[in-house]
mmCIF file of C-alpha atoms in Angstrom:
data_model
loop_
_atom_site.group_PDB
_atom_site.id
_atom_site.type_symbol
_atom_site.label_atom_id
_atom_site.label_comp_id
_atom_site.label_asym_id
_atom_site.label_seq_id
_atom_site.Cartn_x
_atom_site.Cartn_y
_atom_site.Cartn_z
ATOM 1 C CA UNK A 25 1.590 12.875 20.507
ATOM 2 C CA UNK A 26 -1.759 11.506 19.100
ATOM 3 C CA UNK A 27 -1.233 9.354 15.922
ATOM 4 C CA UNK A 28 -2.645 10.317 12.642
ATOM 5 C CA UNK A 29 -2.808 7.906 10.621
ATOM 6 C CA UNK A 30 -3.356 7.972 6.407
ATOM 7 C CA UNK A 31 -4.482 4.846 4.398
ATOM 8 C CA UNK A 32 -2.745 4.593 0.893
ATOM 9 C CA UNK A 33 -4.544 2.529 -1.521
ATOM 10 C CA UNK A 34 -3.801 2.486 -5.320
ATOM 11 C CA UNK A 35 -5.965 1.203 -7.519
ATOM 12 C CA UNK A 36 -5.610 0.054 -11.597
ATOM 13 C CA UNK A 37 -8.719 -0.853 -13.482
ATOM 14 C CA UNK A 38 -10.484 -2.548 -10.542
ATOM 15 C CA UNK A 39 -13.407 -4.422 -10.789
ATOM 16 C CA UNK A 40 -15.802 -1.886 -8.912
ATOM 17 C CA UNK A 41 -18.077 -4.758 -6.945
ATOM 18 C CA UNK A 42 -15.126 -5.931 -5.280
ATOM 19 C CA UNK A 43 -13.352 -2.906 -4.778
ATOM 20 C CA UNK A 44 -16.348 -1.378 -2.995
ATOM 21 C CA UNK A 45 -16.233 -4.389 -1.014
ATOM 22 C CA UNK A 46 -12.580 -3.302 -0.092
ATOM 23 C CA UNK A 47 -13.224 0.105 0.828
ATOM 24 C CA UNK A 48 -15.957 -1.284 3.166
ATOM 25 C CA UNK A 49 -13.264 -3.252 5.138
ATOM 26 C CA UNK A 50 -11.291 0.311 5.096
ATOM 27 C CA UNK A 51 -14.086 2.281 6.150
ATOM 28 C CA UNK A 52 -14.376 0.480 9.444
ATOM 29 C CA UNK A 53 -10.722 0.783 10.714
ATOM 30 C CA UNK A 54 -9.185 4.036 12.698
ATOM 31 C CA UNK A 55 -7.498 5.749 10.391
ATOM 32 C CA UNK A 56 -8.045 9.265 10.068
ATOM 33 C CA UNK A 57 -8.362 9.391 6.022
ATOM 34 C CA UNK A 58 -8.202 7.171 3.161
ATOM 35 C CA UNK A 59 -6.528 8.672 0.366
ATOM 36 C CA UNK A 60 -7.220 6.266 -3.066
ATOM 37 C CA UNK A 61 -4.549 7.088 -5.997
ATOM 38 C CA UNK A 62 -6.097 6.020 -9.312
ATOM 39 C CA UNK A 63 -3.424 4.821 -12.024
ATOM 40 C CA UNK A 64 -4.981 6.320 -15.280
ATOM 41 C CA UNK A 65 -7.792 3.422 -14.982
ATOM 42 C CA UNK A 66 -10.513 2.736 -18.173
ATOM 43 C CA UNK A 67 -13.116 2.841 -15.194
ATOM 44 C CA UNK A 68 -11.848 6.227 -12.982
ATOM 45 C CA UNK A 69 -15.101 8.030 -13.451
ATOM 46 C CA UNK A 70 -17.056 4.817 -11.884
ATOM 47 C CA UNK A 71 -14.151 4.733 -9.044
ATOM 48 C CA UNK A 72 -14.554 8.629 -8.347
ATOM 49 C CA UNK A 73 -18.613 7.979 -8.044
ATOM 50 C CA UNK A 74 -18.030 5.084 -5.552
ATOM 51 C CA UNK A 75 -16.046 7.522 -3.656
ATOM 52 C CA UNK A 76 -18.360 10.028 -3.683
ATOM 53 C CA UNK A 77 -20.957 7.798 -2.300
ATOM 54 C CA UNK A 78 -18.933 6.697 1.033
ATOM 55 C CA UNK A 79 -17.467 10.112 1.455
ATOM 56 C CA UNK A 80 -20.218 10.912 4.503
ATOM 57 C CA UNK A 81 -18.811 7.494 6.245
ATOM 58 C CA UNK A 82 -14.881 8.909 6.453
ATOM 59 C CA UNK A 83 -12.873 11.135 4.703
ATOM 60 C CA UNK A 84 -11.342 9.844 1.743
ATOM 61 C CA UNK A 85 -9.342 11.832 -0.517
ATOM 62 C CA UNK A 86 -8.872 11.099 -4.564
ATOM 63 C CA UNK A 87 -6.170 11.513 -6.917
ATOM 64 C CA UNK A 88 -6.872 10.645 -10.170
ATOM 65 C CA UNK A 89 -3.452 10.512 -12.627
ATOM 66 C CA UNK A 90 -3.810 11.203 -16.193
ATOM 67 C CA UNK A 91 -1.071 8.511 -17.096
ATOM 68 C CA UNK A 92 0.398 5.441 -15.841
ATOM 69 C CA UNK A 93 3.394 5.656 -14.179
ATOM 70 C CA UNK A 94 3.575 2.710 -11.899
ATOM 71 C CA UNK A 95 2.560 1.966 -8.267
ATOM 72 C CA UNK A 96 6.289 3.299 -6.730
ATOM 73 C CA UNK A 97 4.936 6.642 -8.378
ATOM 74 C CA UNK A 98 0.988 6.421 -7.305
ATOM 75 C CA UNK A 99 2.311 5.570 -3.832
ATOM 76 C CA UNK A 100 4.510 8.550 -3.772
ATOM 77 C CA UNK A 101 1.481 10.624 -4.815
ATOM 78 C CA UNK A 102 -0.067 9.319 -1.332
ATOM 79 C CA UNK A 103 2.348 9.904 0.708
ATOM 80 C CA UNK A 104 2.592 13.726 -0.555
ATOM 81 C CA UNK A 105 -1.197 13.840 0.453
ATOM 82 C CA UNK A 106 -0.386 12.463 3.863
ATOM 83 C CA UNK A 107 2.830 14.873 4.285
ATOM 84 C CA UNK A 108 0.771 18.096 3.091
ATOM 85 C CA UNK A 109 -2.104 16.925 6.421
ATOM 86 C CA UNK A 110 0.862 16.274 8.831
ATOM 87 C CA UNK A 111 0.088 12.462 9.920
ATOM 88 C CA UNK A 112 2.451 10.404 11.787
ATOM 89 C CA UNK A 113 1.930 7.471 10.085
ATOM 90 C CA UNK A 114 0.807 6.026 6.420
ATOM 91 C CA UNK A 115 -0.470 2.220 5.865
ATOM 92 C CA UNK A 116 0.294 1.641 1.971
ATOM 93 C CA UNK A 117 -2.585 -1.165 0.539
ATOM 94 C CA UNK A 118 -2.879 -2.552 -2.857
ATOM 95 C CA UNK A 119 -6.864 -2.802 -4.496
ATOM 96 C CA UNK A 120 -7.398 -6.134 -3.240
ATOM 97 C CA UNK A 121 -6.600 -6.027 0.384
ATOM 98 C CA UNK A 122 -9.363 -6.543 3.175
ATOM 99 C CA UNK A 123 -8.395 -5.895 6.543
ATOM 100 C CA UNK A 124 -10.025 -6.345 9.898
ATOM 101 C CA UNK A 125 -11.350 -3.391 11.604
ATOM 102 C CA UNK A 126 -8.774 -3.623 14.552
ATOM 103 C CA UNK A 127 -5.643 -4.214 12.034
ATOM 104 C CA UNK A 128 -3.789 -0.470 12.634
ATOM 105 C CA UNK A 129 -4.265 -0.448 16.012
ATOM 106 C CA UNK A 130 -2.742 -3.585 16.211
ATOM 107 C CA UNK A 131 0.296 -3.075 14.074
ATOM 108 C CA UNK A 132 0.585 0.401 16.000
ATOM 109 C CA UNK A 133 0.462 -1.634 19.479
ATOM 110 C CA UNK A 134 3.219 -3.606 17.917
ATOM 111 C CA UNK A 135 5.207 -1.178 16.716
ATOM 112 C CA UNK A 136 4.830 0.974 19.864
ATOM 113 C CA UNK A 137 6.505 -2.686 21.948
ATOM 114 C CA UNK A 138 9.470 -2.915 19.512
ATOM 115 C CA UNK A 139 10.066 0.759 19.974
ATOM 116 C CA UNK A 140 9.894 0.339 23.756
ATOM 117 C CA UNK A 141 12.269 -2.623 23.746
ATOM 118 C CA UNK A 142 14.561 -0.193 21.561
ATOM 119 C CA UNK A 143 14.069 -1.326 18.394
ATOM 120 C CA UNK A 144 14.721 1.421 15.461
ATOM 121 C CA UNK A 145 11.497 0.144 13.516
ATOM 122 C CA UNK A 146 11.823 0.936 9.271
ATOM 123 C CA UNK A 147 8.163 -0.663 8.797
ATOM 124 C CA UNK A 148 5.714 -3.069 10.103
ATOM 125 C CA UNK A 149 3.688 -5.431 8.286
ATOM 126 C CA UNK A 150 1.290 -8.511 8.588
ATOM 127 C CA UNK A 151 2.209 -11.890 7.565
ATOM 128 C CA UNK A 152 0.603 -12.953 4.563
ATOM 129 C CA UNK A 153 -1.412 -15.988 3.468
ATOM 130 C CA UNK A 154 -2.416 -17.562 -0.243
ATOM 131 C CA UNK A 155 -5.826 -17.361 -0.496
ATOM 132 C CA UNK A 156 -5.770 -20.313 -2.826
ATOM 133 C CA UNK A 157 -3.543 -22.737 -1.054
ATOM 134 C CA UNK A 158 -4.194 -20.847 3.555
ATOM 135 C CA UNK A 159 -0.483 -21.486 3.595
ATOM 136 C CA UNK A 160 1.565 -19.061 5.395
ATOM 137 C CA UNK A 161 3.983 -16.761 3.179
ATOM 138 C CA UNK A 162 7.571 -17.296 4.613
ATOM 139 C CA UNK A 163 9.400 -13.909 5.390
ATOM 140 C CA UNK A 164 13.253 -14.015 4.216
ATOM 141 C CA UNK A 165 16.361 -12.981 6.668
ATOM 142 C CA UNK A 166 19.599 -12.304 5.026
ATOM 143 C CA UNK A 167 23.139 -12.341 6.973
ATOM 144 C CA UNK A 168 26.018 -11.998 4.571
ATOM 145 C CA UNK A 169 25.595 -14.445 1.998
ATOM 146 C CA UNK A 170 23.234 -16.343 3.037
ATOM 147 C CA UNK A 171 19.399 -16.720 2.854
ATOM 148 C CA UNK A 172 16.819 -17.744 5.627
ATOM 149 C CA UNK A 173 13.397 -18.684 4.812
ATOM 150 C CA UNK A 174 11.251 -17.823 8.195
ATOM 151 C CA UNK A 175 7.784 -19.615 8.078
ATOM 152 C CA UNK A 176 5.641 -17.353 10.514
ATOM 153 C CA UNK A 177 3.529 -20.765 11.950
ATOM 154 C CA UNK A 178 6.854 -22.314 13.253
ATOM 155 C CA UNK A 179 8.453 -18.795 14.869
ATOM 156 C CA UNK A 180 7.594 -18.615 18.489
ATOM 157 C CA UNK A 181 8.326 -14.601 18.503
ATOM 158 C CA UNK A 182 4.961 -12.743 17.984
ATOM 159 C CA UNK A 183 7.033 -9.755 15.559
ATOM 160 C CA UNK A 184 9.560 -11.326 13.348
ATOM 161 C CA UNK A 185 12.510 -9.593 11.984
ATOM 162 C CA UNK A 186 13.041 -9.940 8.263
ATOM 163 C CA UNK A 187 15.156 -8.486 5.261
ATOM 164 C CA UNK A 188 11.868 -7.251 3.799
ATOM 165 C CA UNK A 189 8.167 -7.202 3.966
ATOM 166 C CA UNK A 190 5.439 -6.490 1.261
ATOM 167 C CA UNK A 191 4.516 -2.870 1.022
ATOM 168 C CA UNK A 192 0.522 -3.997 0.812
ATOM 169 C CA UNK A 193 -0.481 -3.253 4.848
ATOM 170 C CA UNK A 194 2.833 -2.106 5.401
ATOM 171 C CA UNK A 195 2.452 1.084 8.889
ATOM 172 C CA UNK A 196 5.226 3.457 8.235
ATOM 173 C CA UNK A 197 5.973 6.734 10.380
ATOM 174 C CA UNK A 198 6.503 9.602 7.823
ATOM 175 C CA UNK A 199 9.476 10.676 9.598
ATOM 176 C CA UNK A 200 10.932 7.296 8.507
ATOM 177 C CA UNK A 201 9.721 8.002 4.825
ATOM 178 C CA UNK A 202 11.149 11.713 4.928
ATOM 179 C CA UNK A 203 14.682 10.271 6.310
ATOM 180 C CA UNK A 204 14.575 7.264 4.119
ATOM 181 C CA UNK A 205 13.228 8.901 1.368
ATOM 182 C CA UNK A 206 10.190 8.265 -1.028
ATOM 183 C CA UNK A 207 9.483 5.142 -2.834
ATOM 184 C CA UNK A 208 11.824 4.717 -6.000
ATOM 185 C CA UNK A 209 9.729 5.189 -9.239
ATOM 186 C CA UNK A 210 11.694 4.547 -11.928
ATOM 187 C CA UNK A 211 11.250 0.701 -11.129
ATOM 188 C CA UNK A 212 7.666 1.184 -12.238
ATOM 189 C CA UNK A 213 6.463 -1.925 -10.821
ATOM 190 C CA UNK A 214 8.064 -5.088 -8.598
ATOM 191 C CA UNK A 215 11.128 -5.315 -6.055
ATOM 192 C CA UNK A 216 9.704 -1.050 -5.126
ATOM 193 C CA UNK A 217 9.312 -2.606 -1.725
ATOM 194 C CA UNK A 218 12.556 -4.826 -1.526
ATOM 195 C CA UNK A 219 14.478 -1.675 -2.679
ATOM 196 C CA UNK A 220 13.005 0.585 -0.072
ATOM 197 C CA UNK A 221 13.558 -1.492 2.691
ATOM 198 C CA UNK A 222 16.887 -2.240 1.881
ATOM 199 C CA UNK A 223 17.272 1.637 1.882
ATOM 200 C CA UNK A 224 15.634 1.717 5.049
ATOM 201 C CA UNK A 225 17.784 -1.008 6.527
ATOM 202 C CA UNK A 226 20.929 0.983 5.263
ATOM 203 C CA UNK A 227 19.982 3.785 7.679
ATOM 204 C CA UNK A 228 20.099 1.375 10.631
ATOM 205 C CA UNK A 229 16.080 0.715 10.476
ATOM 206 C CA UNK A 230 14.429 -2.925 11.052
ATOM 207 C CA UNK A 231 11.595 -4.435 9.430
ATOM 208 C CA UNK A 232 9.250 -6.246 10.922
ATOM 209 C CA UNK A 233 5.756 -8.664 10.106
ATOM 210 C CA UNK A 234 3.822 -9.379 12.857
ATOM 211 C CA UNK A 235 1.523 -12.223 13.750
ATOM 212 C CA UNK A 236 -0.951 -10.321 15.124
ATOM 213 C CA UNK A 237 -2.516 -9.467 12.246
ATOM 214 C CA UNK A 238 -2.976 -11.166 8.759
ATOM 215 C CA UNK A 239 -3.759 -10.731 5.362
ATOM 216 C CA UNK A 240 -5.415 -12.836 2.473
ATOM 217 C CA UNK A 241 -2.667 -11.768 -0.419
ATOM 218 C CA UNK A 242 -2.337 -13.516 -3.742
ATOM 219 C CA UNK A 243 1.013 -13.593 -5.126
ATOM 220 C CA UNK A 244 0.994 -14.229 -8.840
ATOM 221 C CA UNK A 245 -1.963 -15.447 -11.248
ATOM 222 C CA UNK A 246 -1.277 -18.936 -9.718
ATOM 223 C CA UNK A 247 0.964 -21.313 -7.788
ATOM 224 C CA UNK A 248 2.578 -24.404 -9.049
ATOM 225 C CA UNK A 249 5.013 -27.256 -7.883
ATOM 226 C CA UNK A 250 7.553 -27.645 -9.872
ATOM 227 C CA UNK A 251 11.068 -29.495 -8.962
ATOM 228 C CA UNK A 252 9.959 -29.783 -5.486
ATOM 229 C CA UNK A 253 9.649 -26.421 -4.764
ATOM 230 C CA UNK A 254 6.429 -24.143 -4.793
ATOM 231 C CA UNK A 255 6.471 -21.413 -7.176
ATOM 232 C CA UNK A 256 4.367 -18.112 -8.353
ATOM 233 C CA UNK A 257 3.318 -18.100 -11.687
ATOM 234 C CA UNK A 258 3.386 -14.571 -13.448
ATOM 235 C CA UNK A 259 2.329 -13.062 -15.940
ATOM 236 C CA UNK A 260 4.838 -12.311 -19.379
ATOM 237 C CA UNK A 261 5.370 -8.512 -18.601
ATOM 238 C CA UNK A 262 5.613 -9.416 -14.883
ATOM 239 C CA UNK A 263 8.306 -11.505 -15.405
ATOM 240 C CA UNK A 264 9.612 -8.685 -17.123
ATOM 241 C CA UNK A 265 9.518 -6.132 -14.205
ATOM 242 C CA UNK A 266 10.816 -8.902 -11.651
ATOM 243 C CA UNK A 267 13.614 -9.810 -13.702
ATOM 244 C CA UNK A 268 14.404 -6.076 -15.041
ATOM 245 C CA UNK A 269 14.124 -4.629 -11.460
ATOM 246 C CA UNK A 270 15.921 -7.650 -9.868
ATOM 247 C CA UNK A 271 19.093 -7.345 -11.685
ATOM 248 C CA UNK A 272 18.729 -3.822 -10.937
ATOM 249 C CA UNK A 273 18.803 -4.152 -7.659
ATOM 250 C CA UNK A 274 22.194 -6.349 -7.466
ATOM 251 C CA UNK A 275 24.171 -2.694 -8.640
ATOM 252 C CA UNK A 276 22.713 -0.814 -5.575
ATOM 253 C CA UNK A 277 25.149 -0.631 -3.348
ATOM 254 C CA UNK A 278 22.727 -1.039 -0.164
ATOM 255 C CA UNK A 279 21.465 -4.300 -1.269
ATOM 256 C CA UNK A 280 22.378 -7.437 0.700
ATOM 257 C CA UNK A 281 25.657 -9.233 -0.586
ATOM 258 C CA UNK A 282 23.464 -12.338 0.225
ATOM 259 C CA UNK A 283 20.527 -10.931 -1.620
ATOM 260 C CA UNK A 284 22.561 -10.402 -5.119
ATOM 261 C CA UNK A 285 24.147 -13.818 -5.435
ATOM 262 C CA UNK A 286 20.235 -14.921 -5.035
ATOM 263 C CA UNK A 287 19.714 -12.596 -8.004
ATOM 264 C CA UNK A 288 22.236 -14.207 -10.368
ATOM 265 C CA UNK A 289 22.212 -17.816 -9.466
ATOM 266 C CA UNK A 290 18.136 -17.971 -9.154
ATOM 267 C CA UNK A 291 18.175 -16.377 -12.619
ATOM 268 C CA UNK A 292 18.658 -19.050 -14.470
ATOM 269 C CA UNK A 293 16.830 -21.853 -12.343
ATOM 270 C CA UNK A 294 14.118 -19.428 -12.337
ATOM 271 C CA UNK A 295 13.574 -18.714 -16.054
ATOM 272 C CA UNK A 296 14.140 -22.492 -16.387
ATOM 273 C CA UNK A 297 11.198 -23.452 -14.123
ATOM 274 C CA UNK A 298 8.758 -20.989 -15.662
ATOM 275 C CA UNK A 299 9.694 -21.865 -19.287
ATOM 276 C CA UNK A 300 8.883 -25.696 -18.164
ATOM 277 C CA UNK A 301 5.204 -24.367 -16.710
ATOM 278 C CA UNK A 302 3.619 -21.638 -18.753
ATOM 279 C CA UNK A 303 2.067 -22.268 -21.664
ATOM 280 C CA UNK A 304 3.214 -19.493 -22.628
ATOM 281 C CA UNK A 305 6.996 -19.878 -23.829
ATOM 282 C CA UNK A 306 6.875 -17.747 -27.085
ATOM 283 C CA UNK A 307 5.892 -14.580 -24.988
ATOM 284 C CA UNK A 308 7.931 -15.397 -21.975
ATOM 285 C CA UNK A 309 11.127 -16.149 -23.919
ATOM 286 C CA UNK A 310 10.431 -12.331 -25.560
ATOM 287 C CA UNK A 311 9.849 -10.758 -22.160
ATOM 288 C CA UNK A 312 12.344 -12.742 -20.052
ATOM 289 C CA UNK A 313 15.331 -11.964 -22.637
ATOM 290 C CA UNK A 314 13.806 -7.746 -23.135
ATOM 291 C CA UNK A 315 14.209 -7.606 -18.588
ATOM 292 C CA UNK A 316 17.508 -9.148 -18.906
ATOM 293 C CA UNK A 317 18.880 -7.173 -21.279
ATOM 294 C CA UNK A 318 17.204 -3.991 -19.745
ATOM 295 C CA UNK A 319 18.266 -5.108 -16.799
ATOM 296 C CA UNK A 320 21.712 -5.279 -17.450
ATOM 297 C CA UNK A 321 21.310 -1.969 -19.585
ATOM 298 C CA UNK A 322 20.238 -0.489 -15.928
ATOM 299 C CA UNK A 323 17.080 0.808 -17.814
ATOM 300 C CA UNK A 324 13.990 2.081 -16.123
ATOM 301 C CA UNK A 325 10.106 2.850 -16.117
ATOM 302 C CA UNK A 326 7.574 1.799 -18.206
ATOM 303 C CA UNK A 327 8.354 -0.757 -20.635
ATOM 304 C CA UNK A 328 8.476 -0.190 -23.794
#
């Protein structure tokens, strides 16, 4: 069966020189489409030009939302598109993400060896690296209660197995999506891709982030040190969604034992460390207190 395969990328109020710059990276990979899912952004008419413009170079479909509902929702709008043209596979992608021009076919060379070695393969990703400090992202494995950092430069296997991997250049096979079902919206935004593959992993599927391709991925506005340990630092209403969808998470009853006991005792270290380096306090003290509570409250979407 030849593979089809459909680019997701969702964009929110992108700056349009360096999101054209993006979709140039996109334009030059095999994938059969791009479809770009616009989150109710103050520049959408400007995005839906650009499109317009590079349409000639590859088909790229557009769906422009009227509201805001959060990338789990926009990426479920996507994947719809790619259902309705019967692809095999998608690649989700946030705004931001360049790629190299040979980056599917090598996840879908990698993905086509685990299968062959009989591996039930949920997703495969890159490994990821800070743009602002070219260290390696570590991947996390979970087994029972306890927590493995895996730092891709010191793992001799070329596809490493992990709990989870980021949805941005995630290669899914929609038959995975339509037995695992679609993204979960009501978080809005944060832990959409922990959740899913925790799903996935409940239906017997592995994840997977390969070292044979990378990607440049800033997570946070910035990194800091702070009691020995190297943190993201997010913004207020981030924070929010993190801790809000977090304690979320540790009711689902196909999250990791291992994975909710991080939830509850990283809380408070956590909120500790960030309240020591934002400048910020007032507004993080409101927002961290609003996620707990909503957490705990189990409510959902858009905050408000």
């Amino acid at each position: 069966m030849t593979n089809k395969i459909f680019s997701i990328i969702v964009t929110f109020n992108p700056d349009l020189l360096q999101f054209a710059d993006v979709l140039e990276f996109h334009l030059n990979t095999n994938v059969d489409s791009l479809v770009i899912v616009d989150n109710d952004s103050n520049n959408s008419l400007e995005i839906h030009d650009l499109i317009q413009k590079l349409t000639k170079k590859k088909s790229i479909i557009f769906v422009n939302l009227t509201k805001n509902e959060g990338i789990a929702y926009a990426q479920n709008e996507g994947i719809k598109k790619a259902f309705e043209s019967n692809c095999t596979h998608i690649v989700l992608f946030d705004q931001d993400s360049k790629i190299p021009h040979d980056f599917v076919e090598n996840l879908l060379e990698q993905e086509n060896e685990l299968n062959i070695l009989g591996y039930k393969v949920g997703a495969i990703g890159p490994v990821y690296i800070d743009p602002r400090t070219k260290n390696f992202y570590p991947l996390i494995r979970i087994k029972g209660i306890f927590i493995k950092k895996v730092w891709p430069e010191r793992e001799s296997e070329k596809n490493i197995k992990a709990s989870f991997i980021i949805a941005s250049g995630s290669l899914i096979k929609t038959s995975t999506i339509k037995e695992v079902g679609l993204m979960d919206d009501s978080l809005f935004i944060d832990c959409v891709d922990i959740e899913w593959c925790f799903r996935a992993a409940s239906k017997g599927y592995l994840l997977f982030a390969s070292k044979s391709t990378e990607i440049s991925h800033a997570i946070g506005d910035k990194r800091v040190r702070s009691l020995g340990r190297e943190i993201s630092i997010h913004s207020p209403l981030r924070r929010y969604y993190m801790i809000r969808n977090n304690l979320i998470l540790s009711k689902i009853q196909w999250v990791p034992l291992g994975y909710r006991a991080r939830i509850v005792f990283g809380l408070v270290l956590n909120v500790s460390i960030h309240l020591f380096d934002v400048s910020f306090k007032k507004e993080y003290v409101k927002f961290t207190f609003k996620g707990i509570l909503d957490g705990i409250l189990n409510k959902k979407g858009a905050y408000r």
